[in-house]
Amino acid sequence: MNHEQIMAYGLRKPGTSVRYPFDPAMPVLYVGDKIFALLGSYQGYPSVNLKCDPDSAWLTREQYPNVVFGGYHMNKRHWNTVLLNGSVPWEELRDFVDESYQLVIANLPKRVREQLAVQ
């Protein structure tokens, strides 16, 4: 699993775009004007920061110790960082991306959500 695969998967979702607000080498996936995936690196490994349900984030961190942890440079209650070192299966990582996207969509204004549903 790598950044390109995550970007390709994320960009297939309605209303998504890629921007580089922090660094030209750090792509960020947006839905509307909100971030749902930040592609970076952590301790030499490619990584992705994804929004997560704060009530179940700890479970994912327990399931993948030293691979999934509180969001690096993010609100650690609402974001996880996932190292892309092959420890998390693609299917599970895809579910994490889906969850992040859905959590962000849920907090967008109703008008924006309705526009995304039409597309």
mmCIF file of C-alpha atoms in Angstrom:
data_model
loop_
_atom_site.group_PDB
_atom_site.id
_atom_site.type_symbol
_atom_site.label_atom_id
_atom_site.label_comp_id
_atom_site.label_asym_id
_atom_site.label_seq_id
_atom_site.Cartn_x
_atom_site.Cartn_y
_atom_site.Cartn_z
ATOM 1 C CA MET A 1 0.000 0.000 0.000
ATOM 2 C CA ASN A 2 1.356 3.408 -0.935
ATOM 3 C CA HIS A 3 0.320 7.043 -1.252
ATOM 4 C CA GLU A 4 -0.576 6.732 -4.930
ATOM 5 C CA GLN A 5 -3.016 3.891 -4.254
ATOM 6 C CA ILE A 6 -4.669 5.773 -1.410
ATOM 7 C CA MET A 7 -4.941 8.930 -3.536
ATOM 8 C CA ALA A 8 -6.440 7.007 -6.448
ATOM 9 C CA TYR A 9 -8.968 5.343 -4.140
ATOM 10 C CA GLY A 10 -9.858 8.562 -2.315
ATOM 11 C CA LEU A 11 -10.235 10.620 -5.483
ATOM 12 C CA ARG A 12 -12.943 8.256 -6.778
ATOM 13 C CA LYS A 13 -15.253 9.488 -4.025
ATOM 14 C CA PRO A 14 -17.742 12.292 -4.835
ATOM 15 C CA GLY A 15 -16.552 15.836 -4.226
ATOM 16 C CA THR A 16 -12.921 14.963 -3.536
ATOM 17 C CA SER A 17 -9.803 16.805 -4.619
ATOM 18 C CA VAL A 18 -6.104 16.767 -3.895
ATOM 19 C CA ARG A 19 -4.293 19.878 -2.684
ATOM 20 C CA TYR A 20 -0.866 20.691 -1.290
ATOM 21 C CA PRO A 21 -1.490 23.274 1.459
ATOM 22 C CA PHE A 22 1.449 22.345 3.688
ATOM 23 C CA ASP A 23 4.242 21.114 1.430
ATOM 24 C CA PRO A 24 4.554 20.302 -2.303
ATOM 25 C CA ALA A 25 5.546 16.745 -1.337
ATOM 26 C CA MET A 26 2.568 16.247 1.013
ATOM 27 C CA PRO A 27 -0.699 15.588 -0.826
ATOM 28 C CA VAL A 28 -3.896 16.168 1.124
ATOM 29 C CA LEU A 29 -7.271 14.732 0.128
ATOM 30 C CA TYR A 30 -10.269 16.990 0.645
ATOM 31 C CA VAL A 31 -13.996 16.537 0.400
ATOM 32 C CA GLY A 32 -15.491 19.942 -0.117
ATOM 33 C CA ASP A 33 -13.177 22.209 1.849
ATOM 34 C CA LYS A 34 -12.368 19.696 4.626
ATOM 35 C CA ILE A 35 -9.405 17.322 4.932
ATOM 36 C CA PHE A 36 -10.099 13.604 5.133
ATOM 37 C CA ALA A 37 -6.626 12.186 4.387
ATOM 38 C CA LEU A 38 -3.181 13.695 4.793
ATOM 39 C CA LEU A 39 -0.408 11.728 3.091
ATOM 40 C CA GLY A 40 2.976 12.184 4.688
ATOM 41 C CA SER A 41 5.697 10.268 6.441
ATOM 42 C CA TYR A 42 6.547 9.333 9.992
ATOM 43 C CA GLN A 43 9.966 8.107 11.129
ATOM 44 C CA GLY A 44 10.999 7.266 7.582
ATOM 45 C CA TYR A 45 7.817 5.386 6.637
ATOM 46 C CA PRO A 46 5.103 6.696 4.373
ATOM 47 C CA SER A 47 1.971 7.330 6.393
ATOM 48 C CA VAL A 48 -1.563 8.624 6.160
ATOM 49 C CA ASN A 49 -3.556 10.609 8.710
ATOM 50 C CA LEU A 50 -7.248 9.715 8.681
ATOM 51 C CA LYS A 51 -10.206 10.996 10.667
ATOM 52 C CA CYS A 52 -11.606 8.340 12.989
ATOM 53 C CA ASP A 53 -14.459 7.751 15.388
ATOM 54 C CA PRO A 54 -13.015 8.821 18.750
ATOM 55 C CA ASP A 55 -14.978 6.122 20.575
ATOM 56 C CA SER A 56 -13.377 3.294 18.582
ATOM 57 C CA ALA A 57 -9.989 4.805 17.643
ATOM 58 C CA TRP A 58 -8.337 3.117 20.612
ATOM 59 C CA LEU A 59 -9.439 -0.304 19.331
ATOM 60 C CA THR A 60 -7.697 0.208 16.004
ATOM 61 C CA ARG A 61 -4.574 1.403 17.809
ATOM 62 C CA GLU A 62 -4.642 -1.710 20.003
ATOM 63 C CA GLN A 63 -5.144 -3.974 16.995
ATOM 64 C CA TYR A 64 -2.135 -2.459 15.186
ATOM 65 C CA PRO A 65 0.320 -1.341 17.888
ATOM 66 C CA ASN A 66 3.240 0.771 16.638
ATOM 67 C CA VAL A 67 1.537 1.003 13.233
ATOM 68 C CA VAL A 68 -1.669 2.935 14.023
ATOM 69 C CA PHE A 69 -1.460 5.681 16.610
ATOM 70 C CA GLY A 70 -2.921 9.060 17.504
ATOM 71 C CA GLY A 71 -2.737 11.464 14.569
ATOM 72 C CA TYR A 72 0.729 12.941 14.129
ATOM 73 C CA HIS A 73 0.366 16.753 14.357
ATOM 74 C CA MET A 74 -3.426 16.286 14.545
ATOM 75 C CA ASN A 75 -6.090 16.004 17.232
ATOM 76 C CA LYS A 76 -5.189 12.572 18.582
ATOM 77 C CA ARG A 77 -8.729 11.899 19.714
ATOM 78 C CA HIS A 78 -10.207 12.361 16.216
ATOM 79 C CA TRP A 79 -7.330 11.352 13.925
ATOM 80 C CA ASN A 80 -5.175 8.259 13.477
ATOM 81 C CA THR A 81 -1.836 8.030 11.718
ATOM 82 C CA VAL A 82 -1.348 4.744 9.861
ATOM 83 C CA LEU A 83 2.148 3.697 8.798
ATOM 84 C CA LEU A 84 2.140 2.279 5.288
ATOM 85 C CA ASN A 85 4.634 -0.497 5.997
ATOM 86 C CA GLY A 86 2.431 -3.415 4.922
ATOM 87 C CA SER A 87 1.175 -4.297 8.415
ATOM 88 C CA VAL A 88 -2.394 -3.114 7.779
ATOM 89 C CA PRO A 89 -4.144 -5.081 5.004
ATOM 90 C CA TRP A 90 -5.405 -3.059 2.030
ATOM 91 C CA GLU A 91 -9.025 -3.981 2.756
ATOM 92 C CA GLU A 92 -8.746 -2.620 6.298
ATOM 93 C CA LEU A 93 -6.947 0.526 5.157
ATOM 94 C CA ARG A 94 -9.647 1.084 2.553
ATOM 95 C CA ASP A 95 -12.229 0.857 5.354
ATOM 96 C CA PHE A 96 -10.266 3.478 7.323
ATOM 97 C CA VAL A 97 -10.312 5.806 4.298
ATOM 98 C CA ASP A 98 -14.062 5.219 3.858
ATOM 99 C CA GLU A 99 -14.703 5.977 7.532
ATOM 100 C CA SER A 100 -12.653 9.179 7.368
ATOM 101 C CA TYR A 101 -14.521 10.346 4.275
ATOM 102 C CA GLN A 102 -17.930 9.577 5.844
ATOM 103 C CA LEU A 103 -17.068 11.327 9.116
ATOM 104 C CA VAL A 104 -16.023 14.461 7.236
ATOM 105 C CA ILE A 105 -19.086 14.357 4.960
ATOM 106 C CA ALA A 106 -21.337 14.111 8.024
ATOM 107 C CA ASN A 107 -19.971 17.425 9.312
ATOM 108 C CA LEU A 108 -20.325 19.350 6.063
ATOM 109 C CA PRO A 109 -23.225 21.786 5.708
ATOM 110 C CA LYS A 110 -26.446 20.177 4.471
ATOM 111 C CA ARG A 111 -26.311 22.155 1.228
ATOM 112 C CA VAL A 112 -22.839 20.771 0.428
ATOM 113 C CA ARG A 113 -23.871 17.201 1.332
ATOM 114 C CA GLU A 114 -26.871 17.490 -0.990
ATOM 115 C CA GLN A 115 -24.675 18.755 -3.838
ATOM 116 C CA LEU A 116 -22.306 15.805 -3.364
ATOM 117 C CA ALA A 117 -25.199 13.326 -3.435
ATOM 118 C CA VAL A 118 -26.365 14.682 -6.803
ATOM 119 C CA GLN A 119 -23.002 14.219 -8.495
#
